[in-house]
Short mmCIF file of C-alpha atoms and ligand atoms in Angstrom, two decimals:
data_model
loop_
_atom_site.label_atom_id
_atom_site.label_comp_id
_atom_site.label_asym_id
_atom_site.label_seq_id
_atom_site.Cartn_x
_atom_site.Cartn_y
_atom_site.Cartn_z
CA MET N 1 0.01 -0.18 0.03
CA GLU N 2 1.17 3.56 -0.87
CA LYS N 3 1.56 5.88 2.39
CA ILE N 4 -0.59 8.94 2.10
CA ALA N 5 2.03 11.92 1.34
CA MET N 6 1.69 15.03 3.35
CA THR N 7 2.65 18.76 2.29
CA THR N 8 2.71 20.89 4.98
CA PRO N 9 4.45 19.34 8.26
CA LEU N 10 2.68 19.03 11.88
CA VAL N 11 4.40 20.67 14.73
CA GLU N 12 4.94 17.76 17.17
CA MET N 13 5.47 18.67 20.76
CA ASP N 14 6.69 15.42 22.50
CA GLY N 15 6.01 15.11 26.21
CA ASP N 16 6.85 13.21 29.18
CA GLU N 17 6.38 9.61 30.96
CA MET N 18 3.66 6.89 30.29
CA THR N 19 2.37 9.45 27.53
CA ARG N 20 5.79 9.96 26.12
CA VAL N 21 5.92 5.68 25.86
CA LEU N 22 2.30 5.97 24.28
CA TRP N 23 2.98 8.57 22.07
CA GLN N 24 6.14 6.48 20.26
CA MET N 25 4.14 3.18 20.07
CA ILE N 26 1.32 5.03 18.33
CA LYS N 27 3.50 6.26 15.77
CA ASP N 28 5.09 3.41 15.07
CA GLU N 29 1.84 1.41 15.12
CA LEU N 30 -0.29 3.71 13.78
CA LEU N 31 0.96 6.04 11.86
CA LEU N 32 4.29 5.45 10.34
CA PRO N 33 3.12 1.93 8.56
CA PHE N 34 0.30 4.56 6.81
CA ILE N 35 1.30 7.82 6.38
CA ASP N 36 4.43 9.64 5.02
CA LEU N 37 4.29 11.37 8.45
CA LYS N 38 6.07 15.00 8.02
CA THR N 39 6.46 16.74 11.67
CA GLU N 40 8.65 19.64 12.59
CA TYR N 41 9.52 18.04 16.16
CA TYR N 42 9.94 19.66 19.69
CA ASP N 43 11.03 17.62 22.66
CA LEU N 44 9.09 18.87 25.23
CA GLY N 45 10.21 16.01 27.60
CA LEU N 46 10.89 17.94 31.13
CA LYS N 47 14.80 16.85 30.73
CA ASN N 48 14.81 19.08 27.22
CA ARG N 49 12.82 22.30 28.89
CA ASN N 50 15.70 22.17 31.43
CA ASP N 51 18.30 21.81 29.14
CA THR N 52 16.81 24.84 26.94
CA ASP N 53 15.70 27.16 29.58
CA ASP N 54 12.30 26.55 28.39
CA ARG N 55 13.23 28.06 24.83
CA VAL N 56 11.81 24.98 23.20
CA THR N 57 8.62 25.31 24.71
CA VAL N 58 8.28 29.15 23.07
CA GLU N 59 9.77 27.49 20.00
CA SER N 60 7.04 24.94 19.76
CA ALA N 61 4.00 27.56 20.12
CA GLU N 62 6.03 30.10 17.46
CA ALA N 63 6.24 26.96 15.15
CA THR N 64 2.62 26.43 15.54
CA LEU N 65 1.63 30.64 14.73
CA ARG N 66 3.79 29.24 11.22
CA LEU N 67 2.57 26.27 10.38
CA GLY N 68 -1.16 26.16 11.61
CA VAL N 69 -1.62 22.92 13.17
CA ALA N 70 0.12 21.03 16.16
CA VAL N 71 -0.04 18.01 18.38
CA LYS N 72 1.15 17.80 21.76
CA CYS N 73 1.64 14.98 24.32
CA ALA N 74 0.84 15.58 28.14
CA THR N 75 3.74 17.27 29.93
CA ILE N 76 4.88 17.53 33.38
CA THR N 77 4.06 20.80 35.10
CA PRO N 78 6.85 20.94 37.61
CA ASN N 79 6.36 21.49 41.18
CA ALA N 80 8.93 21.38 43.94
CA ALA N 81 8.83 17.41 44.11
CA ARG N 82 9.49 17.57 40.27
CA VAL N 83 12.58 20.25 40.73
CA ASP N 84 14.36 17.62 43.09
CA GLU N 85 13.41 14.90 41.12
CA PHE N 86 14.95 16.54 37.48
CA LYS N 87 17.36 18.64 39.28
CA LEU N 88 15.65 21.57 37.44
CA ARG N 89 17.49 24.94 37.27
CA LYS N 90 14.23 26.47 38.23
CA MET N 91 10.55 25.64 38.28
CA TYR N 92 9.27 26.18 34.85
CA LYS N 93 5.74 27.49 34.31
CA SER N 94 3.25 25.15 32.74
CA PRO N 95 3.85 24.64 29.28
CA ASN N 96 0.31 24.37 28.34
CA GLY N 97 0.58 27.98 29.98
CA THR N 98 3.11 29.08 27.79
CA ILE N 99 1.57 27.68 24.86
CA ARG N 100 -1.82 29.17 25.53
CA ALA N 101 -0.10 32.74 26.20
CA ILE N 102 1.47 32.61 22.76
CA LEU N 103 -1.49 31.63 20.83
CA ASN N 104 -3.72 33.53 22.86
CA GLY N 105 -5.95 30.97 22.05
CA THR N 106 -9.08 28.74 23.96
CA VAL N 107 -9.20 25.58 25.23
CA PHE N 108 -12.13 23.37 23.74
CA ARG N 109 -12.44 19.94 25.68
CA THR N 110 -14.45 17.00 24.20
CA PRO N 111 -15.01 13.35 25.41
CA ILE N 112 -14.89 10.95 23.10
CA ILE N 113 -18.28 8.45 23.20
CA VAL N 114 -18.20 4.70 22.64
CA LYS N 115 -20.99 1.98 23.03
CA GLY N 116 -20.78 0.60 26.43
CA ILE N 117 -19.38 3.40 28.52
CA SER N 118 -22.65 5.31 28.91
CA PRO N 119 -22.77 9.14 30.03
CA CYS N 120 -24.49 9.40 34.17
CA VAL N 121 -27.01 11.85 32.37
CA GLY N 122 -28.99 9.50 30.56
CA GLY N 123 -30.27 11.73 28.02
CA TRP N 124 -27.18 13.04 26.67
CA LYS N 125 -26.66 11.02 23.03
CA GLU N 126 -23.67 13.44 21.78
CA PRO N 127 -20.65 14.92 23.48
CA ILE N 128 -20.87 18.18 25.07
CA THR N 129 -17.90 20.41 24.05
CA ILE N 130 -16.58 22.94 26.86
CA ALA N 131 -14.63 25.95 26.53
CA ARG N 132 -13.23 27.84 29.29
CA HIS N 133 -11.84 31.17 29.31
CA ALA N 134 -8.47 31.35 30.30
CA TYR N 135 -7.84 34.91 31.59
CA GLY N 136 -8.70 36.79 34.54
CA ASP N 137 -11.50 36.50 37.33
CA VAL N 138 -10.98 34.72 40.32
CA TYR N 139 -7.45 33.50 39.00
CA GLN N 140 -6.06 36.52 39.16
CA ASN N 141 -7.89 37.96 42.09
CA VAL N 142 -6.71 40.20 44.85
CA GLU N 143 -7.78 39.06 48.49
CA GLU N 144 -7.42 39.86 51.65
CA LYS N 145 -8.63 38.84 55.25
CA VAL N 146 -9.82 41.81 57.37
CA SER N 147 -10.59 42.71 60.54
CA ALA N 148 -13.20 44.00 62.82
CA GLY N 149 -13.75 47.55 61.94
CA ASP N 150 -11.69 47.31 58.64
CA LYS N 151 -13.46 49.26 55.32
CA ALA N 152 -12.83 47.88 52.50
CA GLU N 153 -13.00 50.14 49.20
CA LEU N 154 -13.16 50.13 45.51
CA VAL N 155 -10.40 52.59 44.07
CA ILE N 156 -10.11 53.45 40.50
CA THR N 157 -7.32 55.71 39.59
CA HIS N 158 -8.11 57.33 36.16
CA ALA N 159 -5.45 58.31 33.69
CA ASP N 160 -5.85 61.91 34.66
CA GLY N 161 -5.16 60.95 38.14
CA THR N 162 -8.12 61.78 39.66
CA LYS N 163 -9.89 58.86 42.05
CA GLU N 164 -13.36 57.11 42.24
CA VAL N 165 -13.74 55.69 45.76
CA ARG N 166 -16.68 52.74 46.56
CA LEU N 167 -17.53 51.43 49.40
CA ILE N 168 -17.66 47.56 49.06
CA HIS N 169 -17.96 46.79 52.63
CA ASP N 170 -17.39 48.44 56.34
CA PHE N 171 -16.65 45.77 58.74
CA ALA N 172 -17.57 47.35 61.89
CA GLU N 173 -19.46 44.53 63.18
CA GLY N 174 -16.52 42.11 62.71
CA ASP N 175 -13.84 40.38 60.71
CA GLY N 176 -14.34 39.17 56.95
CA ILE N 177 -13.10 38.48 53.85
CA VAL N 178 -12.64 40.55 50.51
CA GLN N 179 -11.98 39.99 46.96
CA SER N 180 -11.41 41.99 43.64
CA VAL N 181 -11.21 40.23 40.36
CA HIS N 182 -10.88 42.11 37.14
CA ASN N 183 -11.25 40.80 33.06
CA MET N 184 -10.09 42.74 29.47
CA ASN N 185 -12.44 43.32 26.66
CA SER N 186 -10.00 42.08 24.66
CA SER N 187 -9.43 38.84 26.20
CA ILE N 188 -13.59 38.14 26.38
CA GLU N 189 -13.47 39.31 22.76
CA SER N 190 -10.85 36.81 21.88
CA PHE N 191 -12.44 34.06 23.74
CA ALA N 192 -16.05 35.08 21.90
CA ARG N 193 -13.73 34.57 18.38
CA SER N 194 -12.49 31.62 19.45
CA CYS N 195 -15.59 30.13 20.59
CA PHE N 196 -17.83 31.39 17.26
CA ASN N 197 -14.99 30.21 14.56
CA TYR N 198 -15.07 26.39 16.43
CA ALA N 199 -18.77 26.39 16.33
CA LEU N 200 -18.41 27.21 12.68
CA ASP N 201 -15.75 24.80 12.33
CA GLN N 202 -17.67 21.99 13.97
CA LYS N 203 -21.24 22.98 12.77
CA LYS N 204 -22.31 22.89 16.10
CA ASP N 205 -24.68 25.22 18.41
CA LEU N 206 -22.40 27.46 20.71
CA TRP N 207 -24.57 28.32 24.10
CA PHE N 208 -23.06 30.80 26.54
CA GLY N 209 -24.00 31.70 30.31
CA ALA N 210 -23.40 33.91 32.78
CA LYS N 211 -25.34 35.93 35.64
CA ASP N 212 -25.86 39.10 33.97
CA THR N 213 -28.50 40.00 36.20
CA ILE N 214 -26.79 39.84 39.55
CA SER N 215 -23.35 41.25 38.08
CA LYS N 216 -24.75 44.31 36.18
CA GLN N 217 -21.32 45.54 34.94
CA TYR N 218 -18.88 42.31 35.20
CA ASP N 219 -21.12 39.38 33.79
CA HIS N 220 -23.28 41.98 31.70
CA THR N 221 -19.94 43.01 29.77
CA PHE N 222 -19.19 39.41 28.76
CA LYS N 223 -22.73 39.09 27.67
CA ASP N 224 -22.83 42.45 25.93
CA ILE N 225 -18.98 41.31 24.06
CA PHE N 226 -20.86 37.86 23.15
CA ALA N 227 -23.74 39.76 21.52
CA GLU N 228 -22.04 42.16 19.90
CA VAL N 229 -19.21 40.25 18.16
CA PHE N 230 -21.70 37.67 16.83
CA GLU N 231 -23.68 40.52 15.24
CA LYS N 232 -21.23 42.24 13.35
CA GLU N 233 -19.07 39.02 12.63
CA TYR N 234 -20.76 35.49 12.68
CA LYS N 235 -24.51 36.07 12.39
CA ASP N 236 -24.59 35.69 8.56
CA LYS N 237 -21.99 32.97 8.78
CA PHE N 238 -24.19 30.87 11.64
CA LYS N 239 -27.34 30.91 9.77
CA ASP N 240 -25.61 29.54 6.56
CA ALA N 241 -24.05 27.28 8.27
CA GLY N 242 -27.87 26.03 10.13
CA ILE N 243 -26.39 26.63 13.78
CA GLU N 244 -27.49 28.98 16.48
CA TYR N 245 -26.05 30.93 19.41
CA PHE N 246 -27.92 31.32 22.29
CA TYR N 247 -26.97 33.20 25.54
CA SER N 248 -29.14 32.83 28.87
CA LEU N 249 -28.19 32.78 32.82
CA ILE N 250 -25.75 30.49 33.81
CA ASP N 251 -28.02 28.53 36.02
CA ASP N 252 -30.95 27.99 33.20
CA ILE N 253 -28.04 26.92 30.56
CA VAL N 254 -26.83 24.16 33.52
CA ALA N 255 -30.42 23.29 33.96
CA ARG N 256 -31.08 22.77 30.09
CA ILE N 257 -27.82 21.14 29.67
CA MET N 258 -29.10 18.63 32.16
CA LYS N 259 -32.39 17.82 30.09
CA SER N 260 -30.32 18.06 26.72
CA LYS N 261 -29.00 15.41 24.10
CA GLY N 262 -26.27 16.96 24.10
CA GLY N 263 -24.06 18.03 20.52
CA MET N 264 -23.66 21.54 21.70
CA ILE N 265 -20.47 23.68 22.22
CA TRP N 266 -20.60 25.45 25.79
CA ALA N 267 -18.54 28.62 26.19
CA CYS N 268 -17.69 29.07 30.04
CA LYS N 269 -16.26 32.11 32.12
CA ASN N 270 -13.18 31.17 33.82
CA TYR N 271 -14.12 29.67 36.87
CA ASP N 272 -17.39 28.04 35.33
CA GLY N 273 -15.19 25.89 32.95
CA ASP N 274 -12.96 24.82 35.47
CA VAL N 275 -15.72 23.25 37.44
CA MET N 276 -17.89 22.24 34.39
CA SER N 277 -15.05 20.60 32.30
CA ASP N 278 -14.75 18.25 35.27
CA MET N 279 -18.30 17.15 35.85
CA ILE N 280 -18.86 16.61 32.09
CA SER N 281 -15.64 14.60 31.78
CA SER N 282 -16.68 12.45 34.79
CA ALA N 283 -20.10 12.47 33.99
CA PHE N 284 -19.23 10.87 30.02
CA GLY N 285 -16.99 8.04 31.70
CA SER N 286 -13.18 8.85 32.09
CA LEU N 287 -10.84 11.93 31.95
CA ALA N 288 -8.72 9.34 29.59
CA MET N 289 -11.78 9.68 26.74
CA MET N 290 -11.38 13.43 26.98
CA THR N 291 -9.49 15.23 23.90
CA SER N 292 -8.48 18.95 24.10
CA VAL N 293 -7.78 21.85 21.93
CA LEU N 294 -6.20 24.80 21.87
CA VAL N 295 -7.50 27.26 19.30
CA SER N 296 -6.45 30.62 18.28
CA PRO N 297 -8.60 33.54 17.85
CA SER N 298 -7.07 33.72 14.19
CA GLY N 299 -7.37 29.75 13.54
CA VAL N 300 -4.46 28.31 14.62
CA TYR N 301 -5.25 24.49 16.28
CA GLU N 302 -3.18 22.45 18.61
CA PHE N 303 -4.55 19.11 19.92
CA GLU N 304 -3.85 16.98 22.91
CA ALA N 305 -5.48 14.61 24.87
CA ALA N 306 -6.97 16.25 28.11
CA HIS N 307 -5.41 13.86 30.87
CA GLY N 308 -1.69 13.96 32.57
CA THR N 309 1.28 12.23 31.80
CA VAL N 310 -0.15 9.26 33.96
CA GLN N 311 2.91 9.21 36.55
CA ARG N 312 1.82 6.49 38.19
CA HIS N 313 1.65 3.88 35.30
CA TYR N 314 5.16 5.45 34.30
CA TYR N 315 6.89 4.30 37.01
CA LYS N 316 5.46 1.15 37.33
CA HIS N 317 6.71 0.50 33.63
CA LEU N 318 10.18 1.58 34.58
CA ALA N 319 9.81 -1.02 37.13
CA GLY N 320 9.27 -3.85 34.45
CA GLU N 321 5.74 -4.17 35.56
CA GLU N 322 3.01 -4.27 32.78
CA THR N 323 0.31 -1.28 32.50
CA SER N 324 -2.91 -0.59 31.12
CA THR N 325 -2.95 2.95 30.28
CA ASN N 326 -5.54 3.96 28.01
CA SER N 327 -4.19 5.80 24.42
CA VAL N 328 -7.53 6.63 23.30
CA ALA N 329 -7.25 10.59 23.94
CA THR N 330 -3.72 10.71 22.68
CA ILE N 331 -4.78 8.56 19.19
CA PHE N 332 -7.66 11.27 19.24
CA ALA N 333 -5.26 14.39 19.69
CA TRP N 334 -3.08 12.67 16.28
CA THR N 335 -6.39 12.25 14.58
CA GLY N 336 -7.53 15.74 15.28
CA ALA N 337 -4.42 17.28 14.16
CA LEU N 338 -4.34 15.09 11.06
CA ARG N 339 -7.58 15.59 9.96
CA LYS N 340 -7.36 19.81 10.41
CA ARG N 341 -3.78 19.45 7.91
CA GLY N 342 -5.82 17.80 5.37
CA GLU N 343 -8.69 20.17 5.94
CA LEU N 344 -6.09 22.98 5.11
CA ASP N 345 -4.10 21.33 2.74
CA GLY N 346 -7.08 19.81 0.32
CA ILE N 347 -5.71 16.03 1.35
CA ASN N 348 -8.54 14.32 1.32
CA ALA N 349 -6.76 10.81 1.85
CA LEU N 350 -5.40 12.51 5.36
CA VAL N 351 -8.62 13.13 6.24
CA LYS N 352 -10.36 9.92 5.63
CA PHE N 353 -7.35 8.08 7.45
CA ALA N 354 -8.23 10.56 10.59
CA ASN N 355 -11.63 9.42 10.27
CA LYS N 356 -10.60 5.80 9.98
CA LEU N 357 -8.45 5.39 12.54
CA GLU N 358 -10.97 7.38 14.87
CA LEU N 359 -13.33 4.86 14.15
CA ALA N 360 -10.68 1.59 14.28
CA THR N 361 -10.54 3.03 18.10
CA THR N 362 -13.77 3.04 18.96
CA LEU N 363 -14.76 0.12 17.15
CA THR N 364 -12.30 -2.15 19.13
CA ILE N 365 -13.39 -0.58 22.31
CA GLU N 366 -17.05 -1.53 20.90
CA GLU N 367 -15.84 -5.04 20.80
CA GLY N 368 -14.67 -5.56 23.93
CA LYS N 369 -11.21 -4.97 23.55
CA MET N 370 -10.23 -2.04 25.92
CA THR N 371 -7.78 -0.90 28.76
CA LYS N 372 -8.28 -1.56 32.24
CA ASP N 373 -9.59 1.81 33.35
CA LEU N 374 -12.94 1.36 31.11
CA ALA N 375 -13.13 -2.47 31.20
CA MET N 376 -13.51 -1.29 35.11
CA ILE N 377 -16.61 0.68 34.12
CA THR N 378 -18.12 -0.63 30.97
CA SER N 379 -21.63 -2.00 30.78
CA PHE N 380 -20.13 -5.08 28.44
CA SER N 381 -20.07 -8.42 30.10
CA ASP N 382 -17.27 -10.39 28.14
CA THR N 383 -14.27 -7.96 27.66
CA VAL N 384 -11.05 -8.20 27.12
CA THR N 385 -8.64 -6.13 29.23
CA LEU N 386 -5.09 -5.16 27.32
CA ASN N 387 -2.35 -3.82 28.15
CA SER N 388 -0.97 -0.50 26.71
CA HIS N 389 1.03 -2.07 23.94
CA ASP N 390 -1.75 -4.91 22.94
CA PHE N 391 -4.37 -2.45 23.20
CA ILE N 392 -2.72 0.00 20.02
CA ARG N 393 -2.00 -3.29 18.31
CA ALA N 394 -5.94 -4.28 18.90
CA VAL N 395 -6.44 -1.00 17.18
CA ARG N 396 -3.88 -1.34 14.41
CA LYS N 397 -5.89 -4.65 13.23
CA THR N 398 -9.08 -3.13 13.30
CA LEU N 399 -7.57 -0.16 11.21
CA GLU N 400 -6.10 -2.84 8.32
CA ASN N 401 -9.73 -4.25 8.24
CA LEU N 402 -10.89 -1.23 7.43
CA ILE N 403 -8.74 -0.01 4.75
P1 LIG A 501 -3.36 12.18 35.42
O1 LIG A 501 -1.78 11.88 34.59
O2 LIG A 501 -4.26 12.54 34.47
O3 LIG A 501 -3.33 10.91 36.13
C1 LIG A 501 -4.24 10.67 37.13
C2 LIG A 501 -4.71 9.45 37.20
O4 LIG A 501 -5.91 9.42 36.15
C3 LIG A 501 -4.19 8.18 37.18
O5 LIG A 501 -3.06 8.08 38.01
C4 LIG A 501 -5.05 7.51 36.21
O6 LIG A 501 -5.77 6.63 37.55
C5 LIG A 501 -5.74 8.05 35.73
N1 LIG A 501 -5.64 8.27 33.95
C6 LIG A 501 -5.40 9.46 33.66
N2 LIG A 501 -5.05 9.36 32.20
C7 LIG A 501 -5.22 7.89 31.91
C8 LIG A 501 -4.96 7.22 30.92
N3 LIG A 501 -4.88 7.66 30.05
N4 LIG A 501 -5.22 5.84 31.18
C9 LIG A 501 -5.29 5.16 32.48
N5 LIG A 501 -6.08 5.88 33.49
C10 LIG A 501 -5.73 7.44 33.50
O7 LIG A 501 -3.01 13.46 36.47
P2 LIG A 501 -1.41 13.42 37.57
O8 LIG A 501 -1.27 12.42 37.98
O9 LIG A 501 -2.12 14.49 38.47
O10 LIG A 501 -0.54 14.31 36.74
C11 LIG A 501 0.59 13.64 36.32
C12 LIG A 501 1.64 14.64 35.72
O11 LIG A 501 0.60 15.04 34.59
C13 LIG A 501 2.16 15.74 36.43
O12 LIG A 501 3.14 16.17 36.27
C14 LIG A 501 0.92 16.92 35.89
O13 LIG A 501 1.71 18.24 35.92
C15 LIG A 501 0.91 16.40 34.51
N6 LIG A 501 -0.30 17.27 33.79
C16 LIG A 501 -0.01 17.29 32.44
C17 LIG A 501 -1.27 17.73 31.57
C18 LIG A 501 -1.28 18.36 30.08
O14 LIG A 501 0.30 18.41 29.83
N7 LIG A 501 -2.34 18.61 29.60
C19 LIG A 501 -2.37 18.01 32.42
C20 LIG A 501 -2.64 17.17 33.56
C21 LIG A 501 -1.43 17.12 34.24
P3 LIG A 501 -5.33 5.14 38.32
O15 LIG A 501 -3.63 5.57 38.78
O16 LIG A 501 -6.06 5.17 39.54
O17 LIG A 501 -5.12 4.20 37.06
MG1 LIG A 502 -10.78 21.74 37.64
#
């Protein structure tokens, strides 16, 4: 069989621990035999980040802006224990944070649905994609504990030096707490554009909720900016695509989501997205079955699995023990990137291959062959639990039958 040719390379960001092991297996078993794979390779493994003083992370993000599509393996975000373990020169920032700041993007997380692993919510038939705004609010807050007799005020110093002071609370009665948060119109606009673009890309409805009735300035600004950007730039495109933008109060959105059959993209403010994405992933079954894509407002894509490096499994692997680590989300990161590359470069064979590999992956599970994490939660009774490598080999077999 002739291998599928590529024109533009993908940005390939290698990573750490167990997912780095899966990464190589996926390439060897599922990609290289079928595709004349072209990638620009960046090693984001922690050792190389330390060796390059984290330049490699910045360079991989810049390459993504240049080439348009990246696929990323999970990476370690260093903490104090990792600084000791890897003898790091410093506690480097999260690579995902660094990449997101350079691409100025929004993260969309979507569960992978297979028969035999049913969502907790019976009515959900299609995946729900969560889009989380990743700037401001409580994540960049300023907060204080205050004592009885203190007075908390909001002070705005205007450009001309004049001050506007508003009372937040007079703590005459006793001790308390106070917090201030901010956001930027430009960031909200970028978020809105990323969401509208991704909805058009996926041909799915976009829902957004905030608490504008209570927060008449702050949350209302989110609502207004979304409405304005939609009206000016997207209304006609949505109409042509046959999709809808729907805004409502966040509590109404939550209630409607529970009763929906799924299939929409749900844009969330930073905190709502933090909380709701964990709810959605556990309700759909498993973090190991969740894909993630970072989309910039200019239309650059970076695909990855939503889970981490699965450290516990890696230490078993290093000790020579068998592992049964789920590679599905990492396979889907590759298929997402290959499909997007194929679409952008007009290589239909690449798009078809990505679709077939996804189908082969879900079919393999639906035939009862799966890793341990899924075997523990499936409704199927006669399943075969496979180790990390054998699962990928089983997908290869299914794929060969499809091709
Ligand atoms: P994790 O790697 O997501 O794993 C947590 C646990 O979830 C695992 O121990 C395993 O449970 C289960 N799990 C996750 N993915 C799985 C898979 N593919 N197959 C089977 N089970 C899976 O999170 P973590 O252990 O908190 O973090 C490890 C490292 O990953 C950290 O250094 C963190 O900084 C990094 N991280 C990176 C990213 C990213 O690059 N996007 C995201 C999150 C975390 P059992 O042990 O019970 O089997
Ligand atoms: Mg969270």
